[in-house]
Coordinates of C-alpha atoms and ligand atoms in Angstrom, one line a residue:
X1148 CA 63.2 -148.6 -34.6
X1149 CA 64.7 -146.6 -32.2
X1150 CA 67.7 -147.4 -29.9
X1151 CA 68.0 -151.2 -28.6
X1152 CA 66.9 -152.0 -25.4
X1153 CA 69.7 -154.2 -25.4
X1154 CA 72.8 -155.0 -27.0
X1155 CA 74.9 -157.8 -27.1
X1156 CA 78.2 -158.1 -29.2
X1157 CA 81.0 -160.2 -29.2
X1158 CA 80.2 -162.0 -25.9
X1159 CA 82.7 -165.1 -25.3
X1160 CA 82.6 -167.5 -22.8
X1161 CA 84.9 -171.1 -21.8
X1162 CA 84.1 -173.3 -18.8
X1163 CA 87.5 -175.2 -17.9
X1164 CA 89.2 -174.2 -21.3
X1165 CA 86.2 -175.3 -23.3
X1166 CA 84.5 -172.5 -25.2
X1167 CA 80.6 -172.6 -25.4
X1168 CA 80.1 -169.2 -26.4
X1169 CA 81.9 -167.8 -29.5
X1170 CA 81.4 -164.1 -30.5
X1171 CA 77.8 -164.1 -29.9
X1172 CA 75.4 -161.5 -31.2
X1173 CA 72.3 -160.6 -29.4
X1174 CA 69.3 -158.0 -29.9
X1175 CA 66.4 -156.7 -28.5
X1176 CA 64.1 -153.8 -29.8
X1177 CA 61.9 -152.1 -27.0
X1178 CA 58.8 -154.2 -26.4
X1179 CA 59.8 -157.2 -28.6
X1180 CA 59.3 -160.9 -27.6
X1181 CA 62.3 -162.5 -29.2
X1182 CA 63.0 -165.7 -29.8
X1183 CA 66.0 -167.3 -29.0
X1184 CA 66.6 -170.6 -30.4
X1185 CA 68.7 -173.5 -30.9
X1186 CA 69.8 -177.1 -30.4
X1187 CA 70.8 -178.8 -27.0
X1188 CA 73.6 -177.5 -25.5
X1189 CA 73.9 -174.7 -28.1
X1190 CA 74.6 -172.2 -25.4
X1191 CA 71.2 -170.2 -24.7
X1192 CA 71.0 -170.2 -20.4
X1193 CA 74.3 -169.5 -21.0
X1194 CA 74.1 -166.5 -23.0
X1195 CA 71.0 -165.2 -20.5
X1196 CA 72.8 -166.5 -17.0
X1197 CA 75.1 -163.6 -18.5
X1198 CA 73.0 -161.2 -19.1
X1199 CA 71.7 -162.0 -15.5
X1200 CA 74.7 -161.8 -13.9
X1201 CA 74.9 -165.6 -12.8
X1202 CA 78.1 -165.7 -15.1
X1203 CA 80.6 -163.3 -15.9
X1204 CA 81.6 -162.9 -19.9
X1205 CA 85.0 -163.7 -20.8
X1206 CA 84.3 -160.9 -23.7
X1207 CA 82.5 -158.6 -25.4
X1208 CA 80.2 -155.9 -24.3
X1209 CA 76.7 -155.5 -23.0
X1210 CA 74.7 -152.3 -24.0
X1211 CA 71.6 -152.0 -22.3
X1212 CA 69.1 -148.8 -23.9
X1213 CA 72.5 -147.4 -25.7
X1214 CA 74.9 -147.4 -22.6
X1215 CA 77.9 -150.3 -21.9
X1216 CA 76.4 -151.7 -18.5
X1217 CA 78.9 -154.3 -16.6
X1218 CA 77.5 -157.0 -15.5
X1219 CA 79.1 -158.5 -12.6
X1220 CA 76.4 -160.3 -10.5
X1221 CA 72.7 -160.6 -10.2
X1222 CA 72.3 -157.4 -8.7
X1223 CA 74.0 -155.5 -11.0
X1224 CA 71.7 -157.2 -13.7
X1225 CA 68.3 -156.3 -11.7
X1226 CA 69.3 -152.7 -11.5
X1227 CA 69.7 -153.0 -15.3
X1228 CA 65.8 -154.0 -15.0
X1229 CA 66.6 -157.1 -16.3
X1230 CA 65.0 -159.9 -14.8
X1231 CA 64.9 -163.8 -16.0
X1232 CA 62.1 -166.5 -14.9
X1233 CA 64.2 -170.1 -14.4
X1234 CA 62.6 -173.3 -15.3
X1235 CA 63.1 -174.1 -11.9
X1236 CA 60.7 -172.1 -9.9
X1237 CA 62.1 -170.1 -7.2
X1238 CA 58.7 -169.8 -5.0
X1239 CA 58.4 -170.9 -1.8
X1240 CA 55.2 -172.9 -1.8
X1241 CA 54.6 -172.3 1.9
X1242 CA 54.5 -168.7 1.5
X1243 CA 51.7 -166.6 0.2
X1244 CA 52.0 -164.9 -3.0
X1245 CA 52.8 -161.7 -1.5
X1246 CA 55.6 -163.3 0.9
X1247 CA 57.1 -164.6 -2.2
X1248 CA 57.0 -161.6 -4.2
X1249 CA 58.6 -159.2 -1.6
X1250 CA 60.9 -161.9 0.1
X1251 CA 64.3 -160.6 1.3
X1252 CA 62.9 -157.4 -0.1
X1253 CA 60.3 -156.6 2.6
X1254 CA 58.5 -152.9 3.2
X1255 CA 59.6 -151.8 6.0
X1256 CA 58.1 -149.9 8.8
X1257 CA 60.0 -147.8 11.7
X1258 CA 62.2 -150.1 13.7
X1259 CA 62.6 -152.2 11.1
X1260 CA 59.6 -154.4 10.9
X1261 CA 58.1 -155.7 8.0
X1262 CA 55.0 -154.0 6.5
X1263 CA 53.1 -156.8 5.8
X1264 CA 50.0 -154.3 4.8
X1265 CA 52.1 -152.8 2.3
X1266 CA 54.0 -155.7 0.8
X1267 CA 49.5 -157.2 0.0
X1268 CA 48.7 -153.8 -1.4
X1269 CA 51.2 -153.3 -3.9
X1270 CA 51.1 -157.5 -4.7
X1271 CA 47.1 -156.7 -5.4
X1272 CA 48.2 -153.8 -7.2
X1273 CA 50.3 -156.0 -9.7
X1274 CA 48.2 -158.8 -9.6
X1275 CA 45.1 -156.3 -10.6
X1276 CA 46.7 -155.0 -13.3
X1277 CA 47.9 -158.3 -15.1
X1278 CA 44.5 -159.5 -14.5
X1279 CA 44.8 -162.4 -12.8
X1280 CA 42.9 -164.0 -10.2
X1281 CA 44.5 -164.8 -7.4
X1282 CA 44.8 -163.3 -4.0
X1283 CA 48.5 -162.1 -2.6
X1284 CA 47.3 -163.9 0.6
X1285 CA 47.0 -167.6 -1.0
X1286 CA 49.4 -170.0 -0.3
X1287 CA 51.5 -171.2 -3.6
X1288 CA 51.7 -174.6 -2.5
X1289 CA 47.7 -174.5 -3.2
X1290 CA 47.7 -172.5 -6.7
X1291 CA 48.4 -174.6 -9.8
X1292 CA 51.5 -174.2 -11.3
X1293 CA 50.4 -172.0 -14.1
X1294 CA 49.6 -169.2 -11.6
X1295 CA 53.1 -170.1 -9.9
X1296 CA 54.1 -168.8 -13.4
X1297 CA 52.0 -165.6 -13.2
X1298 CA 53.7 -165.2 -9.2
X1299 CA 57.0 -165.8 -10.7
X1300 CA 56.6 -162.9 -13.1
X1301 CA 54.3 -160.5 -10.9
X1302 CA 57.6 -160.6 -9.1
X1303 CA 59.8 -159.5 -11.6
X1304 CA 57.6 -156.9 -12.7
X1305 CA 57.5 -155.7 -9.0
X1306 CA 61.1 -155.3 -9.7
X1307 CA 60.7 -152.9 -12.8
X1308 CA 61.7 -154.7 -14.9
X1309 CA 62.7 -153.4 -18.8
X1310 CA 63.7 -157.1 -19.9
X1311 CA 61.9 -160.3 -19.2
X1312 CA 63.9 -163.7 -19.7
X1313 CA 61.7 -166.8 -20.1
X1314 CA 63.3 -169.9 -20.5
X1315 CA 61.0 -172.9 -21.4
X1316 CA 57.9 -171.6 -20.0
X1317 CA 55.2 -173.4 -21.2
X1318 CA 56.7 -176.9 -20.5
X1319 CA 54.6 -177.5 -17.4
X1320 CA 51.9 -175.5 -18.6
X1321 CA 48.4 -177.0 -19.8
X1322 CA 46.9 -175.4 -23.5
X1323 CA 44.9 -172.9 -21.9
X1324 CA 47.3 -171.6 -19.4
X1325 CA 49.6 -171.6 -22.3
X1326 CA 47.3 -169.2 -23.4
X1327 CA 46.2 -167.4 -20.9
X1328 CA 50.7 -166.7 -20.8
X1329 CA 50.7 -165.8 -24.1
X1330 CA 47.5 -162.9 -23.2
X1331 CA 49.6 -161.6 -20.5
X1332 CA 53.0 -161.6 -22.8
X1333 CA 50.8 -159.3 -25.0
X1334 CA 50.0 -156.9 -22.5
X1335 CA 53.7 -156.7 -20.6
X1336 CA 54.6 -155.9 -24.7
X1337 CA 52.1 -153.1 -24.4
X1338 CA 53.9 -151.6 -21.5
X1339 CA 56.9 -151.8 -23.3
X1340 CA 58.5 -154.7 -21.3
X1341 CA 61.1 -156.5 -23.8
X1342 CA 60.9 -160.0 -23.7
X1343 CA 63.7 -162.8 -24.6
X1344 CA 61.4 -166.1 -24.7
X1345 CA 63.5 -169.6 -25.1
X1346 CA 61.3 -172.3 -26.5
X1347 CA 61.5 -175.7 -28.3
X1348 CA 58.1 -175.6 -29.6
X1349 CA 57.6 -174.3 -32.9
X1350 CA 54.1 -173.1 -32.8
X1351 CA 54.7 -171.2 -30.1
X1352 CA 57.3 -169.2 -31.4
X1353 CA 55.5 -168.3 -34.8
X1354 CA 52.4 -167.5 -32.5
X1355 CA 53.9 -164.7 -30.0
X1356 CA 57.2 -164.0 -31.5
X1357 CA 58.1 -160.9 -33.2
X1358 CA 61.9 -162.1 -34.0
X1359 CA 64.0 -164.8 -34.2
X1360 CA 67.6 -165.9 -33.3
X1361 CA 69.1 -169.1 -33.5
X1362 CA 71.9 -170.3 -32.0
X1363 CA 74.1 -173.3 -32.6
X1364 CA 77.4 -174.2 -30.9
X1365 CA 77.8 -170.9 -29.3
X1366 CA 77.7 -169.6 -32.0
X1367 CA 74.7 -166.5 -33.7
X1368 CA 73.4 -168.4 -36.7
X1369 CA 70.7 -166.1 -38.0
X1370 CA 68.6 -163.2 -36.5
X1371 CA 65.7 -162.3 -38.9
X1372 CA 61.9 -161.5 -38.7
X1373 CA 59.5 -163.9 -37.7
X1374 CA 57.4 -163.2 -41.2
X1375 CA 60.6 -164.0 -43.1
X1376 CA 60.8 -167.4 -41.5
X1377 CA 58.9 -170.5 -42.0
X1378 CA 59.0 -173.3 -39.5
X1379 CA 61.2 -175.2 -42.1
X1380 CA 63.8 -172.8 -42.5
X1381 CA 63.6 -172.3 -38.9
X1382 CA 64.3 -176.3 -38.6
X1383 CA 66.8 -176.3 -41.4
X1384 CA 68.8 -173.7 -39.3
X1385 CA 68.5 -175.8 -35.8
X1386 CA 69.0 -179.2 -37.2
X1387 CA 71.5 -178.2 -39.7
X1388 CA 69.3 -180.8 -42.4
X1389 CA 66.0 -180.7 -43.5
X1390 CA 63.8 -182.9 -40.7
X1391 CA 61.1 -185.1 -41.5
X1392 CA 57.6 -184.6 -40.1
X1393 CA 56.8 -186.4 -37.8
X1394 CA 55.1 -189.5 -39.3
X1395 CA 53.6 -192.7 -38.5
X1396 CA 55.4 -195.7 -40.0
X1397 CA 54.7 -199.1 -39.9
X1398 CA 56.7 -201.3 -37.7
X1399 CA 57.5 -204.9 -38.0
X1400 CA 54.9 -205.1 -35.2
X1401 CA 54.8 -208.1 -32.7
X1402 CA 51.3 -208.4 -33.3
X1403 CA 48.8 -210.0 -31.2
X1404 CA 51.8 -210.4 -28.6
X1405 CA 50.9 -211.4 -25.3
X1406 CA 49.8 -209.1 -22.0
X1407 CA 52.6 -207.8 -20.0
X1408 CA 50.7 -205.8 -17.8
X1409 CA 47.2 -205.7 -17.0
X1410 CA 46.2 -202.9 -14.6
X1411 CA 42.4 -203.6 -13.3
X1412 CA 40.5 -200.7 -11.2
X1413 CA 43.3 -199.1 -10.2
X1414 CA 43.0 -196.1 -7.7
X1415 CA 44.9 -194.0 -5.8
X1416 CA 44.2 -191.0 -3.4
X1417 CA 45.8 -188.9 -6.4
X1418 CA 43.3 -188.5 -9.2
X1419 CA 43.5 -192.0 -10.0
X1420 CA 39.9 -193.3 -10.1
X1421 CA 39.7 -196.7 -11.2
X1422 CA 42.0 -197.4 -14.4
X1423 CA 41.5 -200.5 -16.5
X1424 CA 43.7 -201.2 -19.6
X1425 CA 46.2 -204.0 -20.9
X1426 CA 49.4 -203.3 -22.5
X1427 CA 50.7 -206.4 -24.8
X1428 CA 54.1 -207.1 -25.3
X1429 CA 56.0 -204.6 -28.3
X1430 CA 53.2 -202.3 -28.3
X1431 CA 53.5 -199.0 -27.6
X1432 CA 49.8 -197.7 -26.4
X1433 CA 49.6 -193.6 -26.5
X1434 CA 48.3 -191.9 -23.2
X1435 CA 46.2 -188.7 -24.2
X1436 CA 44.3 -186.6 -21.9
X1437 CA 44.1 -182.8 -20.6
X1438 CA 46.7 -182.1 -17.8
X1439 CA 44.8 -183.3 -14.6
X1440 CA 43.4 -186.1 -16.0
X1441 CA 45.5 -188.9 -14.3
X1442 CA 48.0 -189.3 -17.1
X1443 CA 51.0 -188.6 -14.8
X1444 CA 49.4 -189.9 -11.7
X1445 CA 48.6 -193.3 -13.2
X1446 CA 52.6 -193.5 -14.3
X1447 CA 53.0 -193.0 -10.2
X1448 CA 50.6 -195.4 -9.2
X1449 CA 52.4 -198.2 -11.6
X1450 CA 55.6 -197.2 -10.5
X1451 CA 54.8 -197.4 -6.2
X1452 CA 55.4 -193.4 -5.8
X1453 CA 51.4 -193.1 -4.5
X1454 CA 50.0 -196.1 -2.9
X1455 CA 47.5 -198.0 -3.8
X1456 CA 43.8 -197.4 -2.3
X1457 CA 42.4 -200.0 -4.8
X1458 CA 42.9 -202.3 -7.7
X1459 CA 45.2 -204.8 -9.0
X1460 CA 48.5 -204.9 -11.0
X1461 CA 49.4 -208.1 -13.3
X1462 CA 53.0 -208.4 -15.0
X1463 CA 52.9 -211.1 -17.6
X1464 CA 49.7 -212.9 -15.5
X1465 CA 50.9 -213.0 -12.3
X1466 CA 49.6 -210.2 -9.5
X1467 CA 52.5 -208.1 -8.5
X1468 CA 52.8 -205.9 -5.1
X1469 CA 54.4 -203.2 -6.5
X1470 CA 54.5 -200.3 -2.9
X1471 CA 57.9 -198.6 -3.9
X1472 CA 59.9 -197.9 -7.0
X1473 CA 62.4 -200.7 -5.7
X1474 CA 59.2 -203.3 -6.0
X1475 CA 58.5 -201.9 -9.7
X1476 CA 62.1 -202.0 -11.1
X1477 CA 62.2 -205.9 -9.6
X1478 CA 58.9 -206.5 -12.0
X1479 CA 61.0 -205.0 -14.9
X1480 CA 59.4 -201.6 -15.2
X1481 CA 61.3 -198.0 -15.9
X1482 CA 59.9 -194.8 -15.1
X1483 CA 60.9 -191.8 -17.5
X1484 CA 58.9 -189.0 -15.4
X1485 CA 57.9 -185.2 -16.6
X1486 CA 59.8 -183.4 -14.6
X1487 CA 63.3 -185.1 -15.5
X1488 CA 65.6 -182.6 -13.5
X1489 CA 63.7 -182.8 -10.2
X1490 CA 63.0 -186.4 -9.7
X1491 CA 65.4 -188.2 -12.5
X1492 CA 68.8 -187.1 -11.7
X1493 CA 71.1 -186.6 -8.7
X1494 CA 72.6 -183.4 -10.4
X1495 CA 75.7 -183.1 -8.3
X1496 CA 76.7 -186.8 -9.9
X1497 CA 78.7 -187.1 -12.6
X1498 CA 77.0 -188.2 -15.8
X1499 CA 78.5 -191.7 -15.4
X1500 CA 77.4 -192.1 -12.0
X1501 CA 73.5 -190.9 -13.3
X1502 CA 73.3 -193.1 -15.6
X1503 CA 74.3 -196.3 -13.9
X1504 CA 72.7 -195.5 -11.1
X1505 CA 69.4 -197.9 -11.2
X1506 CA 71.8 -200.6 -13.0
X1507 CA 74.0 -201.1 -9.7
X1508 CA 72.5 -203.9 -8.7
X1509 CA 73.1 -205.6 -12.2
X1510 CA 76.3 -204.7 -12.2
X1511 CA 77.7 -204.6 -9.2
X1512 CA 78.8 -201.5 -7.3
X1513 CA 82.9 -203.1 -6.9
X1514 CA 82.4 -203.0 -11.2
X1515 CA 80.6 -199.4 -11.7
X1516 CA 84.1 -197.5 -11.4
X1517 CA 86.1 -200.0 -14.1
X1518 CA 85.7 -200.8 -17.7
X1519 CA 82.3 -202.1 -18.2
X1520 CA 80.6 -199.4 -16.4
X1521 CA 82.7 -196.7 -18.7
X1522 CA 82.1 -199.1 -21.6
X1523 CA 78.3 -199.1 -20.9
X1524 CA 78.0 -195.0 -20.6
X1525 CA 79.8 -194.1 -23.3
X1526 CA 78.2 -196.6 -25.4
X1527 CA 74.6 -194.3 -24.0
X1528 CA 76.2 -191.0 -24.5
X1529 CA 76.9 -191.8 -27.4
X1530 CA 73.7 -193.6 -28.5
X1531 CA 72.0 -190.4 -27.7
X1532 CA 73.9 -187.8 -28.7
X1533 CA 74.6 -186.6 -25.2
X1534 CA 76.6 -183.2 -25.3
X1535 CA 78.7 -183.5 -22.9
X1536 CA 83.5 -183.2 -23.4
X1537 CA 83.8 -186.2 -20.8
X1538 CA 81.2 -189.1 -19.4
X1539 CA 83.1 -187.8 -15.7
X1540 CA 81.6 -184.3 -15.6
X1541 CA 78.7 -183.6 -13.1
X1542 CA 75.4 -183.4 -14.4
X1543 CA 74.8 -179.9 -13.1
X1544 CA 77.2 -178.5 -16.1
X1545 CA 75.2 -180.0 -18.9
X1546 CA 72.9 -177.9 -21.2
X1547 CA 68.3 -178.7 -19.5
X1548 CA 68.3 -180.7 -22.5
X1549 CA 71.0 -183.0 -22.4
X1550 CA 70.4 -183.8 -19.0
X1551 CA 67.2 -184.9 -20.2
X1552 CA 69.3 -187.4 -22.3
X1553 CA 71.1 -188.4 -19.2
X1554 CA 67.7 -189.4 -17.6
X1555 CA 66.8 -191.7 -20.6
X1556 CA 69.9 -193.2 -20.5
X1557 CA 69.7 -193.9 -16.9
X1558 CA 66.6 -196.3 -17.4
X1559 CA 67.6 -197.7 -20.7
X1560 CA 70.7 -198.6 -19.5
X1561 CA 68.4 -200.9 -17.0
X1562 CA 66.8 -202.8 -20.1
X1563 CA 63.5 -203.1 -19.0
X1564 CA 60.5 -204.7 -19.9
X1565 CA 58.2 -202.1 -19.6
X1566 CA 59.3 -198.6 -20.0
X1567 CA 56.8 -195.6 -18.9
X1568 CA 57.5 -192.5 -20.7
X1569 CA 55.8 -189.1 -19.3
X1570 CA 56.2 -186.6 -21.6
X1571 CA 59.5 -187.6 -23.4
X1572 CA 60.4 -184.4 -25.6
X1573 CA 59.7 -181.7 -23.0
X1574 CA 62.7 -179.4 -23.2
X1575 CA 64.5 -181.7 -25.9
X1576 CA 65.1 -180.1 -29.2
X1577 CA 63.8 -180.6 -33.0
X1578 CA 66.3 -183.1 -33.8
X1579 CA 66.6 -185.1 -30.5
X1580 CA 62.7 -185.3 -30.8
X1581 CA 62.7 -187.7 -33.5
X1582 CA 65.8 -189.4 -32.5
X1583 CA 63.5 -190.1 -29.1
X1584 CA 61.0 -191.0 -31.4
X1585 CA 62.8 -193.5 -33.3
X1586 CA 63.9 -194.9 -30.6
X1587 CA 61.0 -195.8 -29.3
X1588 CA 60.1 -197.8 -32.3
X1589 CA 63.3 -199.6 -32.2
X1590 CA 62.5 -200.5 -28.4
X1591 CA 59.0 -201.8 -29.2
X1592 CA 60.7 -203.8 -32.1
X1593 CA 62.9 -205.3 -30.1
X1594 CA 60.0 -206.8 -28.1
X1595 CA 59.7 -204.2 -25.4
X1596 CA 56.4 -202.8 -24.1
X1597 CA 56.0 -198.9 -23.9
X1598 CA 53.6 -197.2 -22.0
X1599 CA 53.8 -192.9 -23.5
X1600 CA 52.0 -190.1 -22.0
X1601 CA 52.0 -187.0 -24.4
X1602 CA 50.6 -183.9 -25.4
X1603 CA 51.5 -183.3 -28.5
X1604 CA 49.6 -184.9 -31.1
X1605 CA 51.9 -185.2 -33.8
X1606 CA 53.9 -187.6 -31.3
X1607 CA 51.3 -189.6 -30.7
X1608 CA 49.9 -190.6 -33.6
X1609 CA 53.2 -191.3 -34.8
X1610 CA 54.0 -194.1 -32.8
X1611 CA 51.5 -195.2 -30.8
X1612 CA 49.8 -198.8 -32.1
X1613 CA 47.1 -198.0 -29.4
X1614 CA 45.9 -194.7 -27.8
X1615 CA 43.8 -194.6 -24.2
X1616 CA 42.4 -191.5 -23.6
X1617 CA 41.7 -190.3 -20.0
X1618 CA 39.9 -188.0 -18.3
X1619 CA 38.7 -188.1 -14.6
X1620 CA 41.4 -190.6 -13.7
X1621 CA 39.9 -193.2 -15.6
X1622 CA 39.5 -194.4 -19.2
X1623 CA 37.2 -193.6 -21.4
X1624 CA 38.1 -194.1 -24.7
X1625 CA 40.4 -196.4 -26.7
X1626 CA 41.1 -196.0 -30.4
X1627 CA 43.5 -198.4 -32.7
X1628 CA 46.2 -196.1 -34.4
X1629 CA 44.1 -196.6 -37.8
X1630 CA 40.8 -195.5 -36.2
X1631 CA 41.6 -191.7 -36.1
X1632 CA 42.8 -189.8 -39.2
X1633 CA 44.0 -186.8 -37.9
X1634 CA 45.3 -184.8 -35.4
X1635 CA 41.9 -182.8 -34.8
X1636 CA 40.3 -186.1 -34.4
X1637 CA 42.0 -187.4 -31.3
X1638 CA 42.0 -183.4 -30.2
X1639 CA 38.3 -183.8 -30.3
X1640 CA 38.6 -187.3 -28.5
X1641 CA 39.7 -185.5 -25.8
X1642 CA 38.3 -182.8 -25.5
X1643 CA 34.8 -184.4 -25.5
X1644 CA 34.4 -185.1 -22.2
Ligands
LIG1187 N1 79.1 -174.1 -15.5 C1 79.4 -174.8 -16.6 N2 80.5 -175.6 -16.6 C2 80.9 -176.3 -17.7 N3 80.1 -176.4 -18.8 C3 79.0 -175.7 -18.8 C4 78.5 -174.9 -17.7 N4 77.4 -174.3 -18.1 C5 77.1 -174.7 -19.3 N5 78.1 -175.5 -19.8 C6 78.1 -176.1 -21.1 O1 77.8 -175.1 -22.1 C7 77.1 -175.6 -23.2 C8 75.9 -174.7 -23.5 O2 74.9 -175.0 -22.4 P1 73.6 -174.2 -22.3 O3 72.9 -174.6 -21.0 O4 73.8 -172.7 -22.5 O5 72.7 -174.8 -23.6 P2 71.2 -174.5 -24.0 O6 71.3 -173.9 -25.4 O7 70.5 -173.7 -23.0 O8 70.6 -175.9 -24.2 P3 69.2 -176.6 -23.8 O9 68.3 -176.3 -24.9 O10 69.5 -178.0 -23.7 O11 68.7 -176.0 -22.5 C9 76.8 -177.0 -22.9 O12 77.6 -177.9 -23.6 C10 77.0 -177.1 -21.4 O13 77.4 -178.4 -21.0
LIG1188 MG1 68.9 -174.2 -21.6

């Protein structure tokens, strides 16, 4: 191995007096994908939003290919080649690919104006040579999001770019675009791109990784060699305790319990093509499906984001008109949805503020600033781990993760009688992940009724009593937990359509 690409030492950081980055240690070889990995909160954006120039280190020093660089602001971090892909998307879905890639960084011709011509031919240039299959003159808005991914980093490439920050990438990605990434990871390695990949998911990381670090309370833990890791080690180090697999266990299970909600023929103009199931009361019935398949959209429809263009809603036996989230929170239902950050959280609001926010009318708002509101959001932050030094800070400042938490906590805090959950350990890390998963048992034990969308199979089949599995925005298969044995089986389940 020859020179780093990048070094790292000593990096410190403190928000407000707090540190959340302690002496950190950070390398990356030329055309490595290295992991970097750790619990919530453990100071990963962090590290990168320095590297990026989004935050200036307290200390320590930066070497990029063997020479101290200074870092001061994102432009001095893109003429470093270093470029970083945020969860958050930063396209502009009315603009075409092309607009997107070039914005604020136009071709020019004489007199100043833009040359659109150019701008097209070097966007099919970089599109042509990642292979991918779009045009620079589509719209984003009308691409799925797995090629706003392949935008995203056809951009940073058009900045030439030595090292490549992903953060989370997969999380709104389906398998197959997943891999279809991973392919294209492979050959931005073969150019000799260096790529820092932050990730939750396990497999993932022993599938396309070369390295690993782990992080844990801003602090390096360990750096070694992918080969020299197993998943347990790798769990061990995150956790700080040995984790137990995911498992099913049998719950004191309200059997037979009566329906709470009976959805018949329900349809939307959003992929939802006539769903019929039941949902009894402490059950927790398993959503499966491939991504497009109405999983999300049926959530929506429940929860009177989409309107109705057919069907009916029961709660307990009675037909409810649910036509706006206001409608289903009064019929005792809680939406957890996929993409937490966007639609779950007002991220300017403190964390207190977040999480009582859909209890106000329990509550009263004269009562949300004095004891019982503080009483109630401590009780939640603590409850679920939420890392965060006061319940007072704004959302904004905590770790993707534990704003995650903060969403949770937000419904909970409602007690309702239904609780939807889309894809509930997106983003959340190893140990969180079975604390979510606990707690879902303990809510179905304590008689409440739990609708849970997932991908991942292990999660599934670990607490779901019942699984539906959709395709086509409809139903077409129901399984009791003890009618499928393994993992491959459901797999197969839903893949056979
Ligand atoms: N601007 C800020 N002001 C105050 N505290 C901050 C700020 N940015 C981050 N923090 C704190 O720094 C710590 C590390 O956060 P960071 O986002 O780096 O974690 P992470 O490892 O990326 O976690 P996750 O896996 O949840 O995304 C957290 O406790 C967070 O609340
Ligand atoms: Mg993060």
């Amino acid at each position: 191995m020859g020179t780093p690409i990048l070094e790292m030492s000593q990096i410190s950081k403190s928000f407000n007096g707090i540190k959340v980055l302690d002496k950190v240690h950070f390398e990356l070889e030329k055309g490595e994908v290295h992991a970097l990995m750790g619990g919530n909160g453990a100071g990963k954006s962090t590290l990168m939003k320095i590297l990026t120039g989004v935050y200036e280190l307290d200390e320590g020093q930066i070497k990029i290919a063997g020479s101290d660089v200074q870092i001061h602001n994102t432009t001095d971090a893109e003429s470093h080649g270093v470029s970083m892909i945020f969860q958050e998307f930063s396209l502009i879905p009315t603009l075409t690919v092309a607009e997107n890639i070039f914005l604020g960084r136009e071709p020019k011709k004489a007199f100043g104006l833009i040359d659109d011509k150019k701008s097209v031919a070097r966007t099919k240039e970089l599109l042509d040579e990642l292979n991918v299959d779009i045009k620079p003159d589509d719209i984003v808005a009308d691409l799925g999001v797995g090629y706003w991914q392949m935008t995203e980093i056809a951009k940073a490439l058009s900045k030439e770019t030595k090292i490549l920050i992903m953060d989370e990438p997969t999380s709104s990605l389906t398998k197959r675009e997943t891999e279809v990434l991973f392919a294209f990871i492979d050959r931005l390695k073969n150019k000799g791109i260096s790529i820092i990949y932050i990730s939750h998911r396990m497999d993932e990381i022993f599938q396309i990784c070369d390295r690993i670090t782990i992080m844990g309370d801003g602090r390096h833990i360990i750096t070694a060699k992918t080969s020299e890791l197993d998943m347990d080690s790798v769990i061990q180090h995150i956790a700080g305790k040995n984790m137990e697999k995911f498992e099913w266990k049998d719950r004191k299970r309200v059997s037979n319990g009566s329906v709470v909600l009976q959805v018949k023929n329900l349809k939307t103009n959003n992929r939802v093509n006539g769903v019929d199931f039941e949902l009894h009361q402490g059950e927790v019935l398993g959503i499966a499906g491939l991504m497009g398949s109405g999983r999300t959209e049926t959530m929506r429809a429940l929860f009177g984001i989409d309107p109705l263009t057919g069907g009916d809603i029961y709660i307990s036996g009675k037909k409810a008109t649910i036509r706006s989230p206001k409608d289903a929170i009064n019929n005792g239902l809680a939406l957890i949805p996929e993409d937490r950050r966007v639609q779950g959280l007002v991220l300017e609001h403190q964390v207190m503020d977040n999480i009582l926010l859909p209890s106000l009318s329990k509550i009263t708002k004269v009562l949300v600033n004095d004891k019982k509101g503080k009483q109630i959001s401590e009780e939640w932050v603590k409850k679920l781990n939420i890392k965060t030094d006061s319940i007072y800070k704004t959302s904004r400042l905590l770790s993707g993760g534990n704003q995650q938490k903060i969403v949770f906590a937000k419904w909970l805090a409602n007690s309702p009688d239904i609780i939807m959950l889309d894809e509930p350990t997106i983003g959340i890390d190893i140990r969180a992940k079975s604390e979510i998963i606990d707690m879902v048992r303990d809510l179905a034990d304590d008689g409440k009724s739990i609708l849970l969308v997932s991908s991942e199979m292990p999660e599934l089949l670990a607490v779901s009593d019942r699984i539906l599995v959709f395709h086509d925005g409809k139903v077409v298969k129901q399984f009791l937990r003890e009618e499928i044995s393994s993992e491959e089986d459901l797999q197969h389940a839903i893949q056979g359509f």
